[in-house]
């Protein structure tokens, strides 16, 4: 039995995934497989570090120093064979806050920002919230495979005078791991038209067996694009620390860094982490490698189970090949129902999922399923999906 098989009661802990069901889905008793956090404990060393700090009992301003940068530097050396300089790492509260700063820093109001579609919804909200326009370049869904449309990518850059491209690496919601060749080709096109790039790598530790993550900065250094790149990373997805609020951005261009610092001042932002976030990050990166290995193997087992069951019972569903993340992307466009009818049916069957419109995918019907939960939960959720699909097929 795996430690990830344990059922943890999360209701009543003020967590959005469970305690927000009534507000968001109209039913507090649904099985939640929607928002991207995990129903697992983090590594015990993380919990111990937080408990030790909490036991002290005084929570004044944190002392922040370069010593907290040592943990991410060593982590990425060990996990991804890349060395970041400590003085190029800067902290913020979340990936989205980091993206907000980058959008404000690297573009002007009214500029166009390019996103790969389907897109993690908040990327759109961050862009429009900063009074910039978002332009979508669609990925190609070729059966269970996801392909990058380089022709459309370049065309959208030319036609819309794109200033910034936001790469999701690996991609959410499709779970695609981009290859070195693909990332290089993206960068060469951006380089050709003087387009800056932000690479969101929050899912970069959650790589499924048989696949390898390629850091954008590693490719950028090889082709001289490193001065046009900002990388966003956080330990929050990997170790289930979203509520702790810790992330960081990596910039190796002094001019771009200066622009971000101007944006921080303009938005009254700070790189000061709270009493718990810095310690949680440090403990996770120091002790978390075995945890990640066991976690990814467990999640992939969940994926294999879900895929085999749905393929057997509902063969018309196209299940995207899961290469990274713990999010399964289901193409259910064969259903002759509207988006709202599909969502209502899921809720009626007892399941909370995110679907096409949450990712600004308006042309086809998709479901995104969070499988970072015990196998028993995955089994129950899979059966609900099958029952729902069969009812919608009638």
mmCIF file of C-alpha atoms in Angstrom:
data_model
loop_
_atom_site.group_PDB
_atom_site.id
_atom_site.type_symbol
_atom_site.label_atom_id
_atom_site.label_comp_id
_atom_site.label_asym_id
_atom_site.label_seq_id
_atom_site.Cartn_x
_atom_site.Cartn_y
_atom_site.Cartn_z
ATOM 1 C CA UNK A 1 0.000 0.000 0.000
ATOM 2 C CA UNK A 2 1.306 3.437 -0.944
ATOM 3 C CA UNK A 3 1.224 6.395 1.436
ATOM 4 C CA UNK A 4 -0.717 8.161 -1.315
ATOM 5 C CA UNK A 5 -3.605 5.698 -0.847
ATOM 6 C CA UNK A 6 -4.588 7.366 2.433
ATOM 7 C CA UNK A 7 -7.910 9.204 2.337
ATOM 8 C CA UNK A 8 -7.442 12.596 3.998
ATOM 9 C CA UNK A 9 -10.542 14.480 5.160
ATOM 10 C CA UNK A 10 -10.090 17.991 3.795
ATOM 11 C CA UNK A 11 -13.588 19.369 4.275
ATOM 12 C CA UNK A 12 -13.631 21.998 6.987
ATOM 13 C CA UNK A 13 -9.978 22.963 6.447
ATOM 14 C CA UNK A 14 -10.888 26.122 4.502
ATOM 15 C CA UNK A 15 -9.626 24.619 1.251
ATOM 16 C CA UNK A 16 -11.101 25.828 -2.015
ATOM 17 C CA UNK A 17 -11.170 22.398 -3.602
ATOM 18 C CA UNK A 18 -13.706 21.003 -1.117
ATOM 19 C CA UNK A 19 -15.109 23.889 0.893
ATOM 20 C CA UNK A 20 -15.718 25.963 -2.244
ATOM 21 C CA UNK A 21 -17.912 23.383 -3.971
ATOM 22 C CA UNK A 22 -21.205 24.864 -2.797
ATOM 23 C CA UNK A 23 -20.263 28.332 -3.988
ATOM 24 C CA UNK A 24 -18.774 27.292 -7.325
ATOM 25 C CA UNK A 25 -20.838 24.235 -8.290
ATOM 26 C CA UNK A 26 -23.983 24.628 -6.193
ATOM 27 C CA UNK A 27 -23.454 21.353 -4.324
ATOM 28 C CA UNK A 28 -21.032 20.951 -1.404
ATOM 29 C CA UNK A 29 -21.122 17.144 -1.607
ATOM 30 C CA UNK A 30 -19.597 16.651 -5.054
ATOM 31 C CA UNK A 31 -16.440 14.628 -5.650
ATOM 32 C CA UNK A 32 -13.884 17.349 -6.470
ATOM 33 C CA UNK A 33 -11.455 16.562 -9.271
ATOM 34 C CA UNK A 34 -11.199 20.085 -10.570
ATOM 35 C CA UNK A 35 -8.693 22.617 -9.180
ATOM 36 C CA UNK A 36 -5.033 21.611 -9.422
ATOM 37 C CA UNK A 37 -3.973 20.757 -5.917
ATOM 38 C CA UNK A 38 -3.391 17.290 -4.468
ATOM 39 C CA UNK A 39 -5.194 15.194 -1.866
ATOM 40 C CA UNK A 40 -1.807 14.121 -0.494
ATOM 41 C CA UNK A 41 0.363 15.218 2.402
ATOM 42 C CA UNK A 42 3.620 16.969 1.487
ATOM 43 C CA UNK A 43 6.928 15.399 2.562
ATOM 44 C CA UNK A 44 7.100 14.982 6.349
ATOM 45 C CA UNK A 45 10.140 17.265 6.521
ATOM 46 C CA UNK A 46 8.000 20.111 5.181
ATOM 47 C CA UNK A 47 5.344 19.570 7.835
ATOM 48 C CA UNK A 48 8.007 19.356 10.540
ATOM 49 C CA UNK A 49 9.605 22.629 9.420
ATOM 50 C CA UNK A 50 6.251 24.416 9.526
ATOM 51 C CA UNK A 51 5.316 22.901 12.892
ATOM 52 C CA UNK A 52 8.647 23.912 14.402
ATOM 53 C CA UNK A 53 8.215 27.491 13.230
ATOM 54 C CA UNK A 54 4.574 27.621 14.356
ATOM 55 C CA UNK A 55 5.511 26.297 17.792
ATOM 56 C CA UNK A 56 7.707 29.361 18.305
ATOM 57 C CA UNK A 57 4.523 31.393 18.417
ATOM 58 C CA UNK A 58 5.721 34.810 17.256
ATOM 59 C CA UNK A 59 5.160 35.691 13.608
ATOM 60 C CA UNK A 60 6.802 38.998 12.899
ATOM 61 C CA UNK A 61 8.500 40.019 9.658
ATOM 62 C CA UNK A 62 10.652 37.342 8.085
ATOM 63 C CA UNK A 63 14.388 37.629 7.679
ATOM 64 C CA UNK A 64 15.145 37.015 4.067
ATOM 65 C CA UNK A 65 18.578 36.316 2.689
ATOM 66 C CA UNK A 66 20.510 34.652 -0.086
ATOM 67 C CA UNK A 67 20.557 31.399 1.909
ATOM 68 C CA UNK A 68 17.026 30.642 0.709
ATOM 69 C CA UNK A 69 18.227 30.717 -2.889
ATOM 70 C CA UNK A 70 20.610 27.842 -2.261
ATOM 71 C CA UNK A 71 17.796 25.273 -2.094
ATOM 72 C CA UNK A 72 16.283 25.976 -5.541
ATOM 73 C CA UNK A 73 19.734 26.234 -7.112
ATOM 74 C CA UNK A 74 20.718 22.785 -5.821
ATOM 75 C CA UNK A 75 17.308 21.321 -6.688
ATOM 76 C CA UNK A 76 17.507 22.312 -10.341
ATOM 77 C CA UNK A 77 21.098 21.152 -10.591
ATOM 78 C CA UNK A 78 20.094 17.702 -9.346
ATOM 79 C CA UNK A 79 16.729 17.369 -11.069
ATOM 80 C CA UNK A 80 17.251 19.135 -14.401
ATOM 81 C CA UNK A 81 21.018 19.463 -14.861
ATOM 82 C CA UNK A 82 20.883 23.236 -15.046
ATOM 83 C CA UNK A 83 22.634 25.786 -12.835
ATOM 84 C CA UNK A 84 20.940 29.073 -12.044
ATOM 85 C CA UNK A 85 22.926 31.835 -10.426
ATOM 86 C CA UNK A 86 21.616 32.772 -7.004
ATOM 87 C CA UNK A 87 21.580 36.453 -7.932
ATOM 88 C CA UNK A 88 19.218 35.742 -10.849
ATOM 89 C CA UNK A 89 16.506 34.238 -8.584
ATOM 90 C CA UNK A 90 13.842 36.527 -7.129
ATOM 91 C CA UNK A 91 10.869 35.524 -5.002
ATOM 92 C CA UNK A 92 7.195 36.338 -5.234
ATOM 93 C CA UNK A 93 3.992 34.968 -3.779
ATOM 94 C CA UNK A 94 2.780 32.920 -6.755
ATOM 95 C CA UNK A 95 3.334 32.055 -10.403
ATOM 96 C CA UNK A 96 0.442 34.308 -11.373
ATOM 97 C CA UNK A 97 1.898 37.231 -9.447
ATOM 98 C CA UNK A 98 5.187 36.634 -11.234
ATOM 99 C CA UNK A 99 3.383 36.586 -14.587
ATOM 100 C CA UNK A 100 1.510 39.746 -13.661
ATOM 101 C CA UNK A 101 4.812 41.493 -12.971
ATOM 102 C CA UNK A 102 6.334 40.230 -16.227
ATOM 103 C CA UNK A 103 3.356 41.330 -18.334
ATOM 104 C CA UNK A 104 3.423 44.805 -16.791
ATOM 105 C CA UNK A 105 7.233 45.000 -17.071
ATOM 106 C CA UNK A 106 7.695 43.730 -20.625
ATOM 107 C CA UNK A 107 4.679 45.265 -22.409
ATOM 108 C CA UNK A 108 2.634 48.447 -22.547
ATOM 109 C CA UNK A 109 -1.108 48.907 -22.173
ATOM 110 C CA UNK A 110 -2.807 47.842 -25.388
ATOM 111 C CA UNK A 111 0.017 45.492 -26.448
ATOM 112 C CA UNK A 112 -0.715 41.954 -27.604
ATOM 113 C CA UNK A 113 0.386 38.891 -25.617
ATOM 114 C CA UNK A 114 0.424 35.444 -27.230
ATOM 115 C CA UNK A 115 -0.922 32.373 -25.426
ATOM 116 C CA UNK A 116 -1.095 28.746 -26.544
ATOM 117 C CA UNK A 117 -4.666 27.496 -26.644
ATOM 118 C CA UNK A 118 -6.199 25.797 -24.784
ATOM 119 C CA UNK A 119 -4.760 27.976 -22.050
ATOM 120 C CA UNK A 120 -4.713 27.909 -18.278
ATOM 121 C CA UNK A 121 -7.525 30.380 -17.692
ATOM 122 C CA UNK A 122 -5.763 32.781 -15.288
ATOM 123 C CA UNK A 123 -3.147 33.519 -17.983
ATOM 124 C CA UNK A 124 -5.935 35.262 -19.871
ATOM 125 C CA UNK A 125 -7.194 37.027 -16.765
ATOM 126 C CA UNK A 126 -3.720 38.300 -15.847
ATOM 127 C CA UNK A 127 -3.244 39.639 -19.372
ATOM 128 C CA UNK A 128 -6.578 41.429 -19.614
ATOM 129 C CA UNK A 129 -6.329 42.637 -16.027
ATOM 130 C CA UNK A 130 -3.152 44.486 -16.991
ATOM 131 C CA UNK A 131 -5.022 46.082 -19.917
ATOM 132 C CA UNK A 132 -3.190 44.023 -22.509
ATOM 133 C CA UNK A 133 -4.829 41.945 -25.250
ATOM 134 C CA UNK A 134 -4.456 38.187 -25.481
ATOM 135 C CA UNK A 135 -4.072 36.414 -28.791
ATOM 136 C CA UNK A 136 -4.437 32.642 -29.051
ATOM 137 C CA UNK A 137 -2.316 30.272 -31.098
ATOM 138 C CA UNK A 138 -3.960 26.870 -31.151
ATOM 139 C CA UNK A 139 -2.169 23.645 -30.408
ATOM 140 C CA UNK A 140 -2.956 20.755 -32.728
ATOM 141 C CA UNK A 141 -4.838 17.870 -31.125
ATOM 142 C CA UNK A 142 -3.779 14.906 -33.242
ATOM 143 C CA UNK A 143 -5.593 12.007 -31.614
ATOM 144 C CA UNK A 144 -4.006 11.439 -28.214
ATOM 145 C CA UNK A 145 -0.980 13.555 -29.179
ATOM 146 C CA UNK A 146 -0.541 17.320 -28.816
ATOM 147 C CA UNK A 147 1.499 19.129 -31.442
ATOM 148 C CA UNK A 148 2.745 22.704 -31.668
ATOM 149 C CA UNK A 149 1.563 24.625 -34.744
ATOM 150 C CA UNK A 150 4.649 26.626 -35.655
ATOM 151 C CA UNK A 151 3.085 28.101 -38.799
ATOM 152 C CA UNK A 152 0.149 29.510 -36.833
ATOM 153 C CA UNK A 153 2.532 30.639 -34.086
ATOM 154 C CA UNK A 154 4.617 32.704 -36.488
ATOM 155 C CA UNK A 155 1.582 34.022 -38.346
ATOM 156 C CA UNK A 156 -0.047 35.235 -35.123
ATOM 157 C CA UNK A 157 3.179 36.989 -34.114
ATOM 158 C CA UNK A 158 3.432 38.801 -37.454
ATOM 159 C CA UNK A 159 -0.244 39.719 -37.826
ATOM 160 C CA UNK A 160 -0.693 40.940 -34.250
ATOM 161 C CA UNK A 161 2.677 42.570 -33.541
ATOM 162 C CA UNK A 162 3.123 40.305 -30.526
ATOM 163 C CA UNK A 163 5.393 41.644 -27.774
ATOM 164 C CA UNK A 164 5.384 38.705 -25.353
ATOM 165 C CA UNK A 165 4.753 34.963 -25.572
ATOM 166 C CA UNK A 166 3.782 32.975 -22.476
ATOM 167 C CA UNK A 167 5.010 29.395 -22.750
ATOM 168 C CA UNK A 168 3.478 26.805 -20.433
ATOM 169 C CA UNK A 169 6.279 24.262 -20.020
ATOM 170 C CA UNK A 170 5.007 21.565 -19.442
ATOM 171 C CA UNK A 171 1.620 22.526 -20.799
ATOM 172 C CA UNK A 172 -1.504 22.848 -18.695
ATOM 173 C CA UNK A 173 -4.145 21.552 -19.425
ATOM 174 C CA UNK A 174 -2.881 19.013 -21.981
ATOM 175 C CA UNK A 175 0.073 17.595 -20.015
ATOM 176 C CA UNK A 176 2.486 17.978 -22.936
ATOM 177 C CA UNK A 177 6.260 18.028 -22.333
ATOM 178 C CA UNK A 178 7.953 20.161 -24.982
ATOM 179 C CA UNK A 179 11.141 18.795 -26.530
ATOM 180 C CA UNK A 180 14.397 20.690 -26.851
ATOM 181 C CA UNK A 181 13.891 21.011 -30.605
ATOM 182 C CA UNK A 182 10.378 22.395 -30.155
ATOM 183 C CA UNK A 183 11.447 24.950 -27.563
ATOM 184 C CA UNK A 184 14.385 26.006 -29.724
ATOM 185 C CA UNK A 185 12.112 26.515 -32.720
ATOM 186 C CA UNK A 186 9.714 28.636 -30.620
ATOM 187 C CA UNK A 187 12.619 30.759 -29.405
ATOM 188 C CA UNK A 188 14.120 31.232 -32.848
ATOM 189 C CA UNK A 189 10.788 32.542 -34.125
ATOM 190 C CA UNK A 190 10.473 34.869 -31.130
ATOM 191 C CA UNK A 191 14.066 35.987 -31.645
ATOM 192 C CA UNK A 192 13.339 36.744 -35.295
ATOM 193 C CA UNK A 193 10.528 39.148 -34.392
ATOM 194 C CA UNK A 194 11.947 40.534 -31.112
ATOM 195 C CA UNK A 195 9.329 38.826 -28.972
ATOM 196 C CA UNK A 196 10.105 38.262 -25.290
ATOM 197 C CA UNK A 197 9.151 34.983 -23.615
ATOM 198 C CA UNK A 198 7.941 33.958 -20.177
ATOM 199 C CA UNK A 199 8.169 30.237 -19.424
ATOM 200 C CA UNK A 200 5.836 28.955 -16.696
ATOM 201 C CA UNK A 201 7.537 25.815 -15.339
ATOM 202 C CA UNK A 202 5.418 25.172 -12.244
ATOM 203 C CA UNK A 203 4.687 21.587 -13.388
ATOM 204 C CA UNK A 204 8.284 20.829 -14.342
ATOM 205 C CA UNK A 205 8.888 18.333 -11.523
ATOM 206 C CA UNK A 206 5.748 16.350 -12.313
ATOM 207 C CA UNK A 207 7.113 14.412 -15.280
ATOM 208 C CA UNK A 208 5.654 11.025 -16.054
ATOM 209 C CA UNK A 209 7.861 7.922 -16.538
ATOM 210 C CA UNK A 210 9.501 7.817 -19.951
ATOM 211 C CA UNK A 211 9.585 11.594 -20.450
ATOM 212 C CA UNK A 212 12.193 14.275 -19.735
ATOM 213 C CA UNK A 213 11.641 17.913 -18.892
ATOM 214 C CA UNK A 214 13.735 20.473 -20.784
ATOM 215 C CA UNK A 215 14.228 23.809 -18.964
ATOM 216 C CA UNK A 216 13.622 26.749 -21.276
ATOM 217 C CA UNK A 217 16.707 28.533 -19.955
ATOM 218 C CA UNK A 218 18.921 25.616 -20.927
ATOM 219 C CA UNK A 219 17.788 25.953 -24.561
ATOM 220 C CA UNK A 220 17.882 29.747 -24.433
ATOM 221 C CA UNK A 221 21.506 29.829 -23.325
ATOM 222 C CA UNK A 222 22.462 27.572 -26.198
ATOM 223 C CA UNK A 223 20.989 29.852 -28.879
ATOM 224 C CA UNK A 224 21.542 33.240 -27.239
ATOM 225 C CA UNK A 225 17.911 33.822 -26.232
ATOM 226 C CA UNK A 226 18.601 33.896 -22.482
ATOM 227 C CA UNK A 227 18.526 37.692 -22.449
ATOM 228 C CA UNK A 228 14.926 37.623 -23.705
ATOM 229 C CA UNK A 229 13.549 35.079 -21.244
ATOM 230 C CA UNK A 230 11.919 35.087 -17.823
ATOM 231 C CA UNK A 231 11.300 31.723 -16.116
ATOM 232 C CA UNK A 232 8.617 31.210 -13.464
ATOM 233 C CA UNK A 233 8.937 28.277 -11.052
ATOM 234 C CA UNK A 234 7.388 27.214 -7.741
ATOM 235 C CA UNK A 235 7.462 24.152 -5.491
ATOM 236 C CA UNK A 236 3.730 24.476 -4.861
ATOM 237 C CA UNK A 237 2.344 21.971 -7.381
ATOM 238 C CA UNK A 238 5.100 19.448 -6.742
ATOM 239 C CA UNK A 239 4.730 19.330 -2.968
ATOM 240 C CA UNK A 240 1.098 20.457 -2.535
ATOM 241 C CA UNK A 241 1.981 23.846 -1.056
ATOM 242 C CA UNK A 242 -0.373 26.143 -2.993
ATOM 243 C CA UNK A 243 -1.805 27.560 0.227
ATOM 244 C CA UNK A 244 1.700 28.418 1.462
ATOM 245 C CA UNK A 245 2.258 30.974 -1.323
ATOM 246 C CA UNK A 246 5.817 30.798 -2.630
ATOM 247 C CA UNK A 247 7.240 31.106 -6.153
ATOM 248 C CA UNK A 248 10.217 32.674 -7.875
ATOM 249 C CA UNK A 249 11.252 34.106 -11.209
ATOM 250 C CA UNK A 250 14.602 33.796 -12.919
ATOM 251 C CA UNK A 251 15.899 36.610 -15.109
ATOM 252 C CA UNK A 252 19.453 36.869 -16.455
ATOM 253 C CA UNK A 253 19.035 40.186 -18.268
ATOM 254 C CA UNK A 254 19.728 43.195 -16.031
ATOM 255 C CA UNK A 255 17.510 45.489 -18.104
ATOM 256 C CA UNK A 256 14.518 43.125 -17.911
ATOM 257 C CA UNK A 257 15.142 42.644 -14.210
ATOM 258 C CA UNK A 258 15.074 46.399 -13.763
ATOM 259 C CA UNK A 259 11.725 46.560 -15.551
ATOM 260 C CA UNK A 260 10.312 43.900 -13.210
ATOM 261 C CA UNK A 261 11.565 45.796 -10.192
ATOM 262 C CA UNK A 262 9.800 48.894 -11.539
ATOM 263 C CA UNK A 263 6.621 46.822 -11.868
ATOM 264 C CA UNK A 264 7.047 45.610 -8.288
ATOM 265 C CA UNK A 265 7.273 49.179 -7.070
ATOM 266 C CA UNK A 266 4.277 50.222 -9.185
ATOM 267 C CA UNK A 267 2.115 47.385 -7.825
ATOM 268 C CA UNK A 268 3.479 47.628 -4.250
ATOM 269 C CA UNK A 269 4.750 44.067 -4.512
ATOM 270 C CA UNK A 270 7.468 42.517 -2.383
ATOM 271 C CA UNK A 271 9.842 39.585 -2.659
ATOM 272 C CA UNK A 272 9.622 39.066 1.110
ATOM 273 C CA UNK A 273 8.270 35.586 1.816
ATOM 274 C CA UNK A 274 6.180 34.809 4.874
ATOM 275 C CA UNK A 275 7.269 32.930 7.992
ATOM 276 C CA UNK A 276 6.272 29.546 6.593
ATOM 277 C CA UNK A 277 6.749 29.722 2.823
ATOM 278 C CA UNK A 278 10.520 30.088 2.799
ATOM 279 C CA UNK A 279 10.965 27.218 5.276
ATOM 280 C CA UNK A 280 8.519 24.974 3.412
ATOM 281 C CA UNK A 281 10.312 25.574 0.125
ATOM 282 C CA UNK A 282 13.717 24.931 1.660
ATOM 283 C CA UNK A 283 12.618 21.669 3.315
ATOM 284 C CA UNK A 284 10.843 20.460 0.170
ATOM 285 C CA UNK A 285 13.868 21.048 -2.057
ATOM 286 C CA UNK A 286 16.316 19.565 0.432
ATOM 287 C CA UNK A 287 14.393 16.374 1.156
ATOM 288 C CA UNK A 288 11.767 15.979 -1.557
ATOM 289 C CA UNK A 289 13.448 14.034 -4.390
ATOM 290 C CA UNK A 290 12.303 10.552 -3.224
ATOM 291 C CA UNK A 291 8.809 11.954 -2.668
ATOM 292 C CA UNK A 292 8.632 13.236 -6.259
ATOM 293 C CA UNK A 293 9.731 9.920 -7.708
ATOM 294 C CA UNK A 294 7.099 7.999 -5.748
ATOM 295 C CA UNK A 295 4.469 10.636 -6.496
ATOM 296 C CA UNK A 296 4.925 10.620 -10.269
ATOM 297 C CA UNK A 297 4.852 6.839 -10.383
ATOM 298 C CA UNK A 298 1.638 6.808 -8.344
ATOM 299 C CA UNK A 299 -0.029 9.472 -10.490
ATOM 300 C CA UNK A 300 0.937 7.644 -13.662
ATOM 301 C CA UNK A 301 -0.635 4.484 -12.256
ATOM 302 C CA UNK A 302 -3.826 6.484 -11.682
ATOM 303 C CA UNK A 303 -3.675 7.698 -15.271
ATOM 304 C CA UNK A 304 -3.219 4.199 -16.654
ATOM 305 C CA UNK A 305 -6.206 2.986 -14.643
ATOM 306 C CA UNK A 306 -8.461 5.835 -15.774
ATOM 307 C CA UNK A 307 -7.389 5.545 -19.375
ATOM 308 C CA UNK A 308 -7.969 1.785 -19.580
ATOM 309 C CA UNK A 309 -11.429 2.050 -17.988
ATOM 310 C CA UNK A 310 -12.653 4.926 -20.151
ATOM 311 C CA UNK A 311 -11.235 3.437 -23.352
ATOM 312 C CA UNK A 312 -13.060 0.191 -22.643
ATOM 313 C CA UNK A 313 -16.398 1.702 -21.656
ATOM 314 C CA UNK A 314 -16.442 4.879 -23.797
ATOM 315 C CA UNK A 315 -14.151 4.240 -26.787
ATOM 316 C CA UNK A 316 -15.133 7.477 -28.546
ATOM 317 C CA UNK A 317 -13.358 9.555 -25.898
ATOM 318 C CA UNK A 318 -9.879 10.667 -26.966
ATOM 319 C CA UNK A 319 -7.571 10.663 -23.950
ATOM 320 C CA UNK A 320 -4.512 12.851 -24.349
ATOM 321 C CA UNK A 321 -1.176 11.172 -23.679
ATOM 322 C CA UNK A 322 -0.170 12.284 -20.176
ATOM 323 C CA UNK A 323 3.489 13.299 -20.237
ATOM 324 C CA UNK A 324 3.467 15.674 -17.260
ATOM 325 C CA UNK A 325 1.238 17.214 -14.571
ATOM 326 C CA UNK A 326 -1.484 15.256 -12.784
ATOM 327 C CA UNK A 327 -4.215 16.567 -15.073
ATOM 328 C CA UNK A 328 -5.905 14.339 -17.647
ATOM 329 C CA UNK A 329 -7.305 16.054 -20.755
ATOM 330 C CA UNK A 330 -10.313 14.254 -22.237
ATOM 331 C CA UNK A 331 -11.634 15.103 -25.700
ATOM 332 C CA UNK A 332 -15.385 14.410 -25.596
ATOM 333 C CA UNK A 333 -16.306 16.437 -28.666
ATOM 334 C CA UNK A 334 -18.270 13.506 -30.076
ATOM 335 C CA UNK A 335 -21.056 14.342 -27.627
ATOM 336 C CA UNK A 336 -23.978 16.176 -29.202
ATOM 337 C CA UNK A 337 -24.536 18.460 -26.217
ATOM 338 C CA UNK A 338 -23.685 22.007 -25.267
ATOM 339 C CA UNK A 339 -20.954 22.937 -22.832
ATOM 340 C CA UNK A 340 -23.513 23.902 -20.199
ATOM 341 C CA UNK A 341 -25.429 20.640 -20.626
ATOM 342 C CA UNK A 342 -22.212 18.684 -20.149
ATOM 343 C CA UNK A 343 -21.293 20.584 -16.977
ATOM 344 C CA UNK A 344 -24.802 20.245 -15.567
ATOM 345 C CA UNK A 345 -24.725 16.504 -16.192
ATOM 346 C CA UNK A 346 -21.377 16.131 -14.430
ATOM 347 C CA UNK A 347 -22.727 17.939 -11.374
ATOM 348 C CA UNK A 348 -25.936 15.909 -11.451
ATOM 349 C CA UNK A 349 -23.826 12.739 -11.412
ATOM 350 C CA UNK A 350 -21.852 14.057 -8.439
ATOM 351 C CA UNK A 351 -18.566 15.278 -9.939
ATOM 352 C CA UNK A 352 -16.847 18.672 -10.080
ATOM 353 C CA UNK A 353 -14.557 19.082 -13.104
ATOM 354 C CA UNK A 354 -13.210 21.928 -15.177
ATOM 355 C CA UNK A 355 -14.192 21.877 -18.833
ATOM 356 C CA UNK A 356 -13.473 23.558 -22.158
ATOM 357 C CA UNK A 357 -14.576 27.085 -21.343
ATOM 358 C CA UNK A 358 -12.335 27.233 -18.264
ATOM 359 C CA UNK A 359 -9.425 27.036 -20.706
ATOM 360 C CA UNK A 360 -10.883 29.337 -23.371
ATOM 361 C CA UNK A 361 -11.401 26.374 -25.684
ATOM 362 C CA UNK A 362 -14.736 27.279 -27.250
ATOM 363 C CA UNK A 363 -14.761 25.150 -30.382
ATOM 364 C CA UNK A 364 -14.666 21.653 -28.875
ATOM 365 C CA UNK A 365 -15.788 19.819 -25.736
ATOM 366 C CA UNK A 366 -13.105 18.803 -23.233
ATOM 367 C CA UNK A 367 -12.890 17.757 -19.604
ATOM 368 C CA UNK A 368 -9.838 18.204 -17.366
ATOM 369 C CA UNK A 369 -9.559 15.668 -14.544
ATOM 370 C CA UNK A 370 -7.267 16.037 -11.517
ATOM 371 C CA UNK A 371 -5.949 12.565 -10.624
ATOM 372 C CA UNK A 372 -3.606 13.629 -7.787
ATOM 373 C CA UNK A 373 -5.732 11.743 -5.306
ATOM 374 C CA UNK A 374 -5.919 8.248 -3.805
ATOM 375 C CA UNK A 375 -6.670 5.384 -6.193
ATOM 376 C CA UNK A 376 -10.052 4.848 -4.535
ATOM 377 C CA UNK A 377 -11.007 8.421 -5.443
ATOM 378 C CA UNK A 378 -9.805 7.946 -9.012
ATOM 379 C CA UNK A 379 -11.832 4.752 -9.302
ATOM 380 C CA UNK A 380 -14.964 6.508 -8.077
ATOM 381 C CA UNK A 381 -14.404 9.537 -10.288
ATOM 382 C CA UNK A 382 -13.706 7.397 -13.343
ATOM 383 C CA UNK A 383 -16.967 5.525 -12.879
ATOM 384 C CA UNK A 384 -18.887 8.788 -12.540
ATOM 385 C CA UNK A 385 -17.336 10.078 -15.778
ATOM 386 C CA UNK A 386 -18.265 6.860 -17.577
ATOM 387 C CA UNK A 387 -21.839 6.960 -16.287
ATOM 388 C CA UNK A 388 -22.164 10.625 -17.226
ATOM 389 C CA UNK A 389 -20.802 10.075 -20.734
ATOM 390 C CA UNK A 390 -23.106 7.130 -21.359
ATOM 391 C CA UNK A 391 -26.096 9.205 -20.299
ATOM 392 C CA UNK A 392 -25.037 12.064 -22.548
ATOM 393 C CA UNK A 393 -24.586 9.662 -25.458
ATOM 394 C CA UNK A 394 -28.269 8.681 -25.370
#
